[in-house]
């Protein structure tokens, strides 16, 4: 009886293995779980690959090829044996004597070359043998390596839609530089007293080196090392915010941008009607409290990250920012207008090598009717931040100057746009009230304040609050005597604080 029941489990396993056949694109997935995995694995639409002018051999391209290739199902061999004709006694005798001869099989080791009788397998070898039996070895290895959406095919897609990276020259007529390239260079080279050797000595540089060395992931680089470079300017900013509210830059077949860091302006600073009309271009997030009109970006990578991917992300961010600035400038002028100047800055920081690079992105009119606007990325400067204290001071000064410069350009453009919008006085009133009640901060608190915008932000806020309290635009009735005395004491206390700081 045991001899008759023994083959049953093997037959069941063999039947299960033959029932699981590879599915093709024409047949639907067997289960909802398989359908969910397929949707997560193939999120890039077919149009992305069909419209590429050049196909790059990337892991994503190979996955798409495998997905589109219809592999024929393995044929099931016919059952050529009849159970009635099997002589169990003869079969057992053959098995006791070693079974059929395998000497004529190719790549079969000769007898005696390997002796596994006294060897034991550890857990790792047992696991590998188990994966080999179940056929899941390839699945396990494929999960260890992640494919990035920002591969050469992604960059080729941007180029096909008129978004050109730094150094790209399609017509051999020279790179396209912005007209204010020298102006930006001069601004980046401006020294900052907060980074002078007396205020940022060698010991502080050593602390930065240690923080950068201990940052083993991208998140740690952007939360520990990058804030030391960026400083503590009072500029509205945000980390890792998906740009889900912006209109697609190309045809909608690429992923949404998600900058590691960006600077913008408070929503209340811009007229409500302008935000409603140009929202798909200047309001990046569905969270309306997030900074809008972004024109400064930073993409970071950890020691194991790819600098090429980081640069492609900065190219994508810069094009979105330049498009928003261009739309707002056209709103002010009343028609599409190009001055061939750059108002958008993007930067990359590689935590592994300590390389900081700053780029500008500006739009120009295109001759292509399908892509009427081209966006050109141009490198401005680059530094090795972990080289010497002087190199760090130069790079950090340039990045902080770039943030200040981008904020100035935003404020100038917003002031001109608010002047074109109706009910300008009420908009200015809401803007001033918002700045008094909720001053903007960027959440970076690991460094002391910077120069210019950084060091004078507190004094400017206090002075503006005094001015608005005493001679503000609102003409309210005079307060009661008790509240007037409290206001007088508060103003006197603020004046004493200002006197102490100026001294």
mmCIF file with all atom_site columns, N, CA, C and O in Angstrom, residues 361-392:
data_model
loop_
_atom_site.group_PDB
_atom_site.id
_atom_site.type_symbol
_atom_site.label_atom_id
_atom_site.label_alt_id
_atom_site.label_comp_id
_atom_site.label_asym_id
_atom_site.label_entity_id
_atom_site.label_seq_id
_atom_site.pdbx_PDB_ins_code
_atom_site.Cartn_x
_atom_site.Cartn_y
_atom_site.Cartn_z
_atom_site.occupancy
_atom_site.B_iso_or_equiv
_atom_site.pdbx_formal_charge
_atom_site.auth_seq_id
_atom_site.auth_comp_id
_atom_site.auth_asym_id
_atom_site.auth_atom_id
_atom_site.pdbx_PDB_model_num
ATOM 1   N N  . UNK A 1 361 ? 18.295 77.801 -16.423 1.00 0.00 ? 361 UNK A N  1
ATOM 2   C CA . UNK A 1 361 ? 17.397 77.308 -17.470 1.00 0.00 ? 361 UNK A CA 1
ATOM 3   C C  . UNK A 1 361 ? 16.577 78.482 -17.982 1.00 0.00 ? 361 UNK A C  1
ATOM 4   O O  . UNK A 1 361 ? 15.983 79.217 -17.188 1.00 0.00 ? 361 UNK A O  1
ATOM 5   N N  . UNK A 1 362 ? 16.545 78.667 -19.302 1.00 0.00 ? 362 UNK A N  1
ATOM 6   C CA . UNK A 1 362 ? 15.786 79.779 -19.878 1.00 0.00 ? 362 UNK A CA 1
ATOM 7   C C  . UNK A 1 362 ? 15.058 79.305 -21.127 1.00 0.00 ? 362 UNK A C  1
ATOM 8   O O  . UNK A 1 362 ? 15.525 78.404 -21.834 1.00 0.00 ? 362 UNK A O  1
ATOM 9   N N  . UNK A 1 363 ? 13.894 79.892 -21.426 1.00 0.00 ? 363 UNK A N  1
ATOM 10  C CA . UNK A 1 363 ? 13.118 79.507 -22.608 1.00 0.00 ? 363 UNK A CA 1
ATOM 11  C C  . UNK A 1 363 ? 13.463 80.385 -23.807 1.00 0.00 ? 363 UNK A C  1
ATOM 12  O O  . UNK A 1 363 ? 13.838 81.557 -23.670 1.00 0.00 ? 363 UNK A O  1
ATOM 13  N N  . UNK A 1 364 ? 13.342 79.805 -24.983 1.00 0.00 ? 364 UNK A N  1
ATOM 14  C CA . UNK A 1 364 ? 13.512 80.531 -26.251 1.00 0.00 ? 364 UNK A CA 1
ATOM 15  C C  . UNK A 1 364 ? 12.435 80.036 -27.200 1.00 0.00 ? 364 UNK A C  1
ATOM 16  O O  . UNK A 1 364 ? 11.960 78.900 -27.089 1.00 0.00 ? 364 UNK A O  1
ATOM 17  N N  . UNK A 1 365 ? 12.003 80.859 -28.163 1.00 0.00 ? 365 UNK A N  1
ATOM 18  C CA . UNK A 1 365 ? 11.010 80.385 -29.136 1.00 0.00 ? 365 UNK A CA 1
ATOM 19  C C  . UNK A 1 365 ? 11.605 79.313 -30.038 1.00 0.00 ? 365 UNK A C  1
ATOM 20  O O  . UNK A 1 365 ? 12.791 79.314 -30.356 1.00 0.00 ? 365 UNK A O  1
ATOM 21  N N  . UNK A 1 366 ? 10.763 78.399 -30.452 1.00 0.00 ? 366 UNK A N  1
ATOM 22  C CA . UNK A 1 366 ? 11.193 77.279 -31.282 1.00 0.00 ? 366 UNK A CA 1
ATOM 23  C C  . UNK A 1 366 ? 10.531 77.341 -32.645 1.00 0.00 ? 366 UNK A C  1
ATOM 24  O O  . UNK A 1 366 ? 9.437  77.902 -32.803 1.00 0.00 ? 366 UNK A O  1
ATOM 25  N N  . UNK A 1 367 ? 11.197 76.751 -33.624 1.00 0.00 ? 367 UNK A N  1
ATOM 26  C CA . UNK A 1 367 ? 10.638 76.662 -34.969 1.00 0.00 ? 367 UNK A CA 1
ATOM 27  C C  . UNK A 1 367 ? 9.730  75.456 -35.125 1.00 0.00 ? 367 UNK A C  1
ATOM 28  O O  . UNK A 1 367 ? 9.059  75.330 -36.149 1.00 0.00 ? 367 UNK A O  1
ATOM 29  N N  . UNK A 1 368 ? 9.723  74.591 -34.149 1.00 0.00 ? 368 UNK A N  1
ATOM 30  C CA . UNK A 1 368 ? 8.880  73.413 -34.189 1.00 0.00 ? 368 UNK A CA 1
ATOM 31  C C  . UNK A 1 368 ? 7.464  73.784 -33.776 1.00 0.00 ? 368 UNK A C  1
ATOM 32  O O  . UNK A 1 368 ? 7.236  74.329 -32.689 1.00 0.00 ? 368 UNK A O  1
ATOM 33  N N  . UNK A 1 369 ? 6.505  73.500 -34.646 1.00 0.00 ? 369 UNK A N  1
ATOM 34  C CA . UNK A 1 369 ? 5.116  73.876 -34.349 1.00 0.00 ? 369 UNK A CA 1
ATOM 35  C C  . UNK A 1 369 ? 4.545  73.037 -33.205 1.00 0.00 ? 369 UNK A C  1
ATOM 36  O O  . UNK A 1 369 ? 3.699  73.509 -32.450 1.00 0.00 ? 369 UNK A O  1
ATOM 37  N N  . UNK A 1 370 ? 5.001  71.800 -33.053 1.00 0.00 ? 370 UNK A N  1
ATOM 38  C CA . UNK A 1 370 ? 4.494  70.964 -31.979 1.00 0.00 ? 370 UNK A CA 1
ATOM 39  C C  . UNK A 1 370 ? 5.060  71.362 -30.628 1.00 0.00 ? 370 UNK A C  1
ATOM 40  O O  . UNK A 1 370 ? 4.406  71.184 -29.604 1.00 0.00 ? 370 UNK A O  1
ATOM 41  N N  . UNK A 1 371 ? 6.271  71.902 -30.597 1.00 0.00 ? 371 UNK A N  1
ATOM 42  C CA . UNK A 1 371 ? 6.900  72.379 -29.365 1.00 0.00 ? 371 UNK A CA 1
ATOM 43  C C  . UNK A 1 371 ? 7.324  73.830 -29.564 1.00 0.00 ? 371 UNK A C  1
ATOM 44  O O  . UNK A 1 371 ? 8.476  74.109 -29.924 1.00 0.00 ? 371 UNK A O  1
ATOM 45  N N  . UNK A 1 372 ? 6.423  74.780 -29.375 1.00 0.00 ? 372 UNK A N  1
ATOM 46  C CA . UNK A 1 372 ? 6.740  76.179 -29.691 1.00 0.00 ? 372 UNK A CA 1
ATOM 47  C C  . UNK A 1 372 ? 7.786  76.800 -28.774 1.00 0.00 ? 372 UNK A C  1
ATOM 48  O O  . UNK A 1 372 ? 8.325  77.859 -29.099 1.00 0.00 ? 372 UNK A O  1
ATOM 49  N N  . UNK A 1 373 ? 8.077  76.196 -27.632 1.00 0.00 ? 373 UNK A N  1
ATOM 50  C CA . UNK A 1 373 ? 9.043  76.751 -26.684 1.00 0.00 ? 373 UNK A CA 1
ATOM 51  C C  . UNK A 1 373 ? 10.130 75.714 -26.430 1.00 0.00 ? 373 UNK A C  1
ATOM 52  O O  . UNK A 1 373 ? 9.843  74.536 -26.220 1.00 0.00 ? 373 UNK A O  1
ATOM 53  N N  . UNK A 1 374 ? 11.375 76.166 -26.476 1.00 0.00 ? 374 UNK A N  1
ATOM 54  C CA . UNK A 1 374 ? 12.510 75.341 -26.111 1.00 0.00 ? 374 UNK A CA 1
ATOM 55  C C  . UNK A 1 374 ? 13.064 75.805 -24.771 1.00 0.00 ? 374 UNK A C  1
ATOM 56  O O  . UNK A 1 374 ? 13.017 76.997 -24.457 1.00 0.00 ? 374 UNK A O  1
ATOM 57  N N  . UNK A 1 375 ? 13.592 74.871 -24.011 1.00 0.00 ? 375 UNK A N  1
ATOM 58  C CA . UNK A 1 375 ? 14.188 75.171 -22.707 1.00 0.00 ? 375 UNK A CA 1
ATOM 59  C C  . UNK A 1 375 ? 15.634 74.662 -22.716 1.00 0.00 ? 375 UNK A C  1
ATOM 60  O O  . UNK A 1 375 ? 15.888 73.481 -22.988 1.00 0.00 ? 375 UNK A O  1
ATOM 61  N N  . UNK A 1 376 ? 16.555 75.571 -22.422 1.00 0.00 ? 376 UNK A N  1
ATOM 62  C CA . UNK A 1 376 ? 17.977 75.261 -22.487 1.00 0.00 ? 376 UNK A CA 1
ATOM 63  C C  . UNK A 1 376 ? 18.585 75.364 -21.088 1.00 0.00 ? 376 UNK A C  1
ATOM 64  O O  . UNK A 1 376 ? 18.419 76.376 -20.405 1.00 0.00 ? 376 UNK A O  1
ATOM 65  N N  . UNK A 1 377 ? 19.282 74.312 -20.711 1.00 0.00 ? 377 UNK A N  1
ATOM 66  C CA . UNK A 1 377 ? 19.976 74.243 -19.429 1.00 0.00 ? 377 UNK A CA 1
ATOM 67  C C  . UNK A 1 377 ? 21.452 74.580 -19.656 1.00 0.00 ? 377 UNK A C  1
ATOM 68  O O  . UNK A 1 377 ? 22.081 74.050 -20.576 1.00 0.00 ? 377 UNK A O  1
ATOM 69  N N  . UNK A 1 378 ? 22.011 75.477 -18.827 1.00 0.00 ? 378 UNK A N  1
ATOM 70  C CA . UNK A 1 378 ? 23.386 75.922 -18.975 1.00 0.00 ? 378 UNK A CA 1
ATOM 71  C C  . UNK A 1 378 ? 24.088 75.854 -17.623 1.00 0.00 ? 378 UNK A C  1
ATOM 72  O O  . UNK A 1 378 ? 23.556 76.365 -16.628 1.00 0.00 ? 378 UNK A O  1
ATOM 73  N N  . UNK A 1 379 ? 25.256 75.249 -17.592 1.00 0.00 ? 379 UNK A N  1
ATOM 74  C CA . UNK A 1 379 ? 26.006 75.178 -16.341 1.00 0.00 ? 379 UNK A CA 1
ATOM 75  C C  . UNK A 1 379 ? 26.639 76.531 -16.051 1.00 0.00 ? 379 UNK A C  1
ATOM 76  O O  . UNK A 1 379 ? 27.225 77.172 -16.920 1.00 0.00 ? 379 UNK A O  1
ATOM 77  N N  . UNK A 1 380 ? 26.538 76.945 -14.775 1.00 0.00 ? 380 UNK A N  1
ATOM 78  C CA . UNK A 1 380 ? 27.118 78.205 -14.336 1.00 0.00 ? 380 UNK A CA 1
ATOM 79  C C  . UNK A 1 380 ? 28.460 77.990 -13.642 1.00 0.00 ? 380 UNK A C  1
ATOM 80  O O  . UNK A 1 380 ? 29.486 78.506 -14.076 1.00 0.00 ? 380 UNK A O  1
ATOM 81  N N  . UNK A 1 381 ? 28.461 77.241 -12.557 1.00 0.00 ? 381 UNK A N  1
ATOM 82  C CA . UNK A 1 381 ? 29.692 76.990 -11.809 1.00 0.00 ? 381 UNK A CA 1
ATOM 83  C C  . UNK A 1 381 ? 29.606 75.608 -11.159 1.00 0.00 ? 381 UNK A C  1
ATOM 84  O O  . UNK A 1 381 ? 28.544 74.983 -11.113 1.00 0.00 ? 381 UNK A O  1
ATOM 85  N N  . UNK A 1 382 ? 30.759 75.159 -10.616 1.00 0.00 ? 382 UNK A N  1
ATOM 86  C CA . UNK A 1 382 ? 30.808 73.906 -9.900  1.00 0.00 ? 382 UNK A CA 1
ATOM 87  C C  . UNK A 1 382 ? 31.941 73.915 -8.890  1.00 0.00 ? 382 UNK A C  1
ATOM 88  O O  . UNK A 1 382 ? 32.989 74.544 -9.105  1.00 0.00 ? 382 UNK A O  1
ATOM 89  N N  . UNK A 1 383 ? 31.734 73.202 -7.754  1.00 0.00 ? 383 UNK A N  1
ATOM 90  C CA . UNK A 1 383 ? 32.716 73.171 -6.669  1.00 0.00 ? 383 UNK A CA 1
ATOM 91  C C  . UNK A 1 383 ? 32.722 71.787 -6.046  1.00 0.00 ? 383 UNK A C  1
ATOM 92  O O  . UNK A 1 383 ? 31.716 71.076 -6.050  1.00 0.00 ? 383 UNK A O  1
ATOM 93  N N  . UNK A 1 384 ? 33.880 71.432 -5.481  1.00 0.00 ? 384 UNK A N  1
ATOM 94  C CA . UNK A 1 384 ? 34.013 70.231 -4.655  1.00 0.00 ? 384 UNK A CA 1
ATOM 95  C C  . UNK A 1 384 ? 33.942 70.681 -3.203  1.00 0.00 ? 384 UNK A C  1
ATOM 96  O O  . UNK A 1 384 ? 34.932 71.151 -2.626  1.00 0.00 ? 384 UNK A O  1
ATOM 97  N N  . UNK A 1 385 ? 32.788 70.516 -2.599  1.00 0.00 ? 385 UNK A N  1
ATOM 98  C CA . UNK A 1 385 ? 32.529 71.109 -1.295  1.00 0.00 ? 385 UNK A CA 1
ATOM 99  C C  . UNK A 1 385 ? 33.345 70.472 -0.178  1.00 0.00 ? 385 UNK A C  1
ATOM 100 O O  . UNK A 1 385 ? 33.532 71.079 0.871   1.00 0.00 ? 385 UNK A O  1
ATOM 101 N N  . UNK A 1 386 ? 33.826 69.275 -0.357  1.00 0.00 ? 386 UNK A N  1
ATOM 102 C CA . UNK A 1 386 ? 34.632 68.605 0.669   1.00 0.00 ? 386 UNK A CA 1
ATOM 103 C C  . UNK A 1 386 ? 36.129 68.758 0.422   1.00 0.00 ? 386 UNK A C  1
ATOM 104 O O  . UNK A 1 386 ? 36.942 68.067 1.055   1.00 0.00 ? 386 UNK A O  1
ATOM 105 N N  . UNK A 1 387 ? 36.525 69.654 -0.471  1.00 0.00 ? 387 UNK A N  1
ATOM 106 C CA . UNK A 1 387 ? 37.940 69.825 -0.808  1.00 0.00 ? 387 UNK A CA 1
ATOM 107 C C  . UNK A 1 387 ? 38.677 70.610 0.276   1.00 0.00 ? 387 UNK A C  1
ATOM 108 O O  . UNK A 1 387 ? 39.459 70.078 1.053   1.00 0.00 ? 387 UNK A O  1
ATOM 109 N N  . UNK A 1 388 ? 38.431 71.915 0.352   1.00 0.00 ? 388 UNK A N  1
ATOM 110 C CA . UNK A 1 388 ? 39.076 72.793 1.326   1.00 0.00 ? 388 UNK A CA 1
ATOM 111 C C  . UNK A 1 388 ? 38.037 73.741 1.903   1.00 0.00 ? 388 UNK A C  1
ATOM 112 O O  . UNK A 1 388 ? 36.961 73.932 1.318   1.00 0.00 ? 388 UNK A O  1
ATOM 113 N N  . UNK A 1 389 ? 38.325 74.368 3.037   1.00 0.00 ? 389 UNK A N  1
ATOM 114 C CA . UNK A 1 389 ? 37.382 75.355 3.574   1.00 0.00 ? 389 UNK A CA 1
ATOM 115 C C  . UNK A 1 389 ? 37.118 76.507 2.611   1.00 0.00 ? 389 UNK A C  1
ATOM 116 O O  . UNK A 1 389 ? 35.981 76.996 2.529   1.00 0.00 ? 389 UNK A O  1
ATOM 117 N N  . UNK A 1 390 ? 38.137 76.942 1.871   1.00 0.00 ? 390 UNK A N  1
ATOM 118 C CA . UNK A 1 390 ? 37.922 78.029 0.916   1.00 0.00 ? 390 UNK A CA 1
ATOM 119 C C  . UNK A 1 390 ? 36.985 77.606 -0.207  1.00 0.00 ? 390 UNK A C  1
ATOM 120 O O  . UNK A 1 390 ? 36.116 78.387 -0.633  1.00 0.00 ? 390 UNK A O  1
ATOM 121 N N  . UNK A 1 391 ? 37.145 76.376 -0.698  1.00 0.00 ? 391 UNK A N  1
ATOM 122 C CA . UNK A 1 391 ? 36.245 75.895 -1.744  1.00 0.00 ? 391 UNK A CA 1
ATOM 123 C C  . UNK A 1 391 ? 34.818 75.794 -1.221  1.00 0.00 ? 391 UNK A C  1
ATOM 124 O O  . UNK A 1 391 ? 33.855 76.136 -1.930  1.00 0.00 ? 391 UNK A O  1
ATOM 125 N N  . UNK A 1 392 ? 34.660 75.344 0.016   1.00 0.00 ? 392 UNK A N  1
ATOM 126 C CA . UNK A 1 392 ? 33.318 75.286 0.596   1.00 0.00 ? 392 UNK A CA 1
ATOM 127 C C  . UNK A 1 392 ? 32.716 76.680 0.696   1.00 0.00 ? 392 UNK A C  1
ATOM 128 O O  . UNK A 1 392 ? 31.530 76.876 0.387   1.00 0.00 ? 392 UNK A O  1
#
